[in-house]
Coordinates of C-alpha atoms in Angstrom, one line a residue:
S1 CA 0.0 -0.4 0.2
W2 CA 2.8 2.3 0.4
G3 CA 4.6 1.2 -2.7
M4 CA 7.6 -0.7 -3.3
T5 CA 10.4 -0.7 -0.4
A6 CA 14.0 -0.1 -1.8
T7 CA 15.1 -3.8 -0.5
H8 CA 12.4 -5.3 -3.4
A9 CA 13.0 -2.5 -6.2
C10 CA 16.4 -3.6 -5.9
E11 CA 16.2 -7.2 -5.2
L12 CA 13.8 -7.6 -8.7
L13 CA 16.7 -5.7 -10.5
D14 CA 19.3 -8.1 -8.5
L15 CA 21.2 -5.3 -7.6
P16 CA 22.7 -4.4 -3.9
P17 CA 20.0 -3.1 -1.6
R18 CA 22.6 0.4 -1.1
S19 CA 21.7 0.6 -4.9
F20 CA 18.6 2.2 -4.1
K21 CA 19.5 5.9 -4.1
G22 CA 20.8 5.4 -7.8
L23 CA 18.2 3.3 -8.8
S24 CA 15.2 5.5 -7.4
R25 CA 17.3 8.7 -9.2
A26 CA 17.4 7.0 -12.5
L27 CA 13.4 5.6 -12.1
R28 CA 11.9 9.7 -11.4
R29 CA 13.7 10.2 -14.5
D30 CA 10.2 9.5 -16.0
P31 CA 7.7 11.9 -14.2
R32 CA 4.9 9.3 -13.1
I33 CA 7.4 7.9 -10.9
V34 CA 8.1 9.1 -6.9
V35 CA 9.9 8.3 -4.1
R36 CA 7.2 8.9 -1.2
H37 CA 8.2 7.3 2.5
G38 CA 11.3 5.2 1.0
H39 CA 9.6 3.9 -1.2
L40 CA 9.0 3.8 -5.4
A41 CA 5.2 4.7 -6.4
H42 CA 3.1 5.7 -9.3
R43 CA 2.4 9.6 -8.8
D44 CA -1.1 9.8 -8.3
R45 CA -1.0 6.5 -5.9
E46 CA -1.3 7.2 -2.6
P47 CA -0.7 5.1 0.6
E48 CA -3.6 3.6 2.1
L49 CA -4.0 4.1 6.0
S50 CA -4.9 1.5 8.8
G51 CA -7.3 2.5 11.0
K52 CA -4.8 2.2 13.7
Q53 CA -2.3 4.7 11.7
I54 CA -4.9 7.1 11.0
E55 CA -5.4 7.7 14.5
R56 CA -1.8 7.5 15.8
R57 CA -1.0 9.7 13.2
E58 CA -3.8 12.4 14.7
Q59 CA -2.4 12.1 17.5
I60 CA 1.1 12.7 16.4
L61 CA 0.0 16.0 15.0
A62 CA -2.2 16.8 18.3
R63 CA 1.1 16.6 20.2
V64 CA 2.9 18.8 17.2
E65 CA 0.3 21.3 17.1
E66 CA -0.5 21.8 21.1
G67 CA 3.6 21.7 21.5
G68 CA 3.5 25.1 19.7
I69 CA 7.4 26.7 19.7
R70 CA 7.9 24.0 23.0
P71 CA 8.0 21.0 20.3
P72 CA 8.0 17.3 21.5
A73 CA 11.4 15.4 20.7
L74 CA 10.5 12.6 18.4
G75 CA 11.5 9.6 21.1
D76 CA 9.4 11.6 23.8
L77 CA 6.5 11.7 21.6
S78 CA 6.7 7.7 20.9
Q79 CA 7.4 6.7 24.2
K80 CA 4.7 9.0 25.2
L81 CA 2.5 7.6 22.8
G82 CA 2.9 4.0 22.9
I83 CA 4.7 4.0 18.8
A84 CA 7.2 1.8 18.1
A85 CA 10.3 3.4 16.4
A86 CA 9.4 1.4 13.6
D87 CA 5.9 2.5 13.5
M88 CA 6.6 6.1 14.2
K89 CA 8.8 6.4 11.4
P90 CA 7.0 5.8 8.2
L91 CA 4.2 7.9 10.1
V92 CA 6.4 11.0 10.5
R93 CA 7.7 10.7 7.0
M94 CA 4.4 10.9 5.5
L95 CA 4.0 14.3 8.0
V96 CA 6.7 15.7 6.8
D97 CA 6.6 14.7 2.7
E98 CA 2.7 16.1 3.3
G99 CA 5.0 19.4 4.5
I100 CA 2.5 19.4 7.8
V101 CA 5.6 18.8 10.5
R102 CA 9.2 19.5 9.8
V103 CA 12.2 17.5 11.8
I104 CA 14.6 20.3 13.9
G105 CA 17.0 18.2 15.3
S106 CA 15.1 15.9 17.2
N107 CA 12.2 17.5 17.7
L108 CA 8.7 17.6 15.2
L109 CA 8.0 21.1 14.9
S110 CA 4.2 22.4 13.0
S111 CA 5.4 23.5 9.9
R112 CA 2.7 26.2 10.7
V113 CA 4.8 27.3 13.5
Y114 CA 8.4 27.4 11.7
E115 CA 7.3 29.7 8.8
Q116 CA 6.1 31.8 12.1
V117 CA 9.1 32.1 13.4
R118 CA 11.1 32.0 10.3
G119 CA 9.1 35.4 10.0
Q120 CA 10.0 36.7 13.5
L121 CA 13.8 36.1 12.3
R122 CA 12.9 38.1 9.0
E123 CA 11.5 41.1 11.7
L124 CA 14.6 41.4 13.7
F125 CA 16.9 41.8 10.9
E126 CA 14.6 44.7 10.2
T127 CA 16.6 46.4 12.4
R128 CA 19.7 45.0 12.9
T129 CA 22.9 42.9 10.1
E130 CA 23.2 40.2 12.7
V131 CA 21.2 38.3 15.1
G132 CA 22.6 36.1 18.3
L133 CA 21.4 33.1 19.8
A134 CA 20.2 34.9 22.4
E135 CA 18.3 37.4 20.4
F136 CA 16.8 34.9 18.3
R137 CA 15.9 32.9 21.5
E138 CA 14.1 36.2 23.2
A139 CA 11.8 36.8 20.2
T140 CA 11.0 33.3 19.1
G141 CA 10.3 31.8 22.8
A142 CA 12.4 28.7 21.6
S143 CA 14.3 26.7 23.5
R144 CA 18.3 27.2 23.4
N145 CA 18.2 23.5 21.5
L146 CA 15.5 24.2 19.5
A147 CA 16.8 27.9 18.7
W148 CA 20.2 26.6 17.8
S149 CA 18.5 23.9 15.3
L150 CA 16.3 26.4 13.9
L151 CA 19.0 28.8 13.1
D152 CA 21.2 25.6 11.6
A153 CA 18.1 25.0 9.3
F154 CA 17.8 28.4 8.3
D155 CA 21.7 28.5 7.9
G156 CA 21.3 25.3 5.7
E157 CA 18.1 26.6 3.4
G158 CA 20.1 30.0 2.5
L159 CA 18.2 32.3 4.5
T160 CA 20.9 32.9 7.1
R161 CA 25.0 32.4 7.2
K162 CA 26.6 31.8 10.5
V163 CA 29.3 34.5 10.9
G164 CA 31.3 33.6 14.3
D165 CA 28.7 33.6 16.9
V166 CA 25.9 35.0 15.1
R167 CA 24.5 34.9 11.8
V168 CA 23.7 37.6 8.9
L169 CA 20.6 37.8 6.2
A170 CA 22.2 36.1 3.2
A171 CA 19.1 36.0 1.3
S172 CA 16.4 39.4 0.8
R173 CA 13.0 38.5 1.3
E174 CA 12.2 37.3 -2.5
G175 CA 15.3 34.8 -1.9
D176 CA 17.8 36.4 -4.1
E177 CA 21.7 36.8 -2.8
T178 CA 21.9 40.1 -0.8

């Protein structure tokens, strides 16, 4: 129901499992083929979820939304909801692929909150040329570890750049280099 597993795809072609990345890259040249949740699938095929998986997905979403800027850690969430890590992984991957949740460090953060935080960071840059961790934490209310991970994520997407102990804006509002 999720598509063809990496292992199965490689076995069918008599390839070692580590070949899946290259195989999937080659197969995705065909616009009908996508990789979702670590499985090869037809682009129009949506995974079928069992009633239990739907319930767990909703539980995860509820906890992530409740957390706001203090999101749950993935391991803690798995433990509190009584969901085995192996069952949690595809559900989280699905939520990330859908754009609902972001994995930031070891936390699951709502994409809505992520966008709010990005806006708060941009507002900080309207009055200064550099932003430190403490300023960012104060503006967002994020914990130290989450704030650090968020700043690293913004660096990774090219919004900011780390210079010493501070961040500088690396892109303008339209996403162009400054």
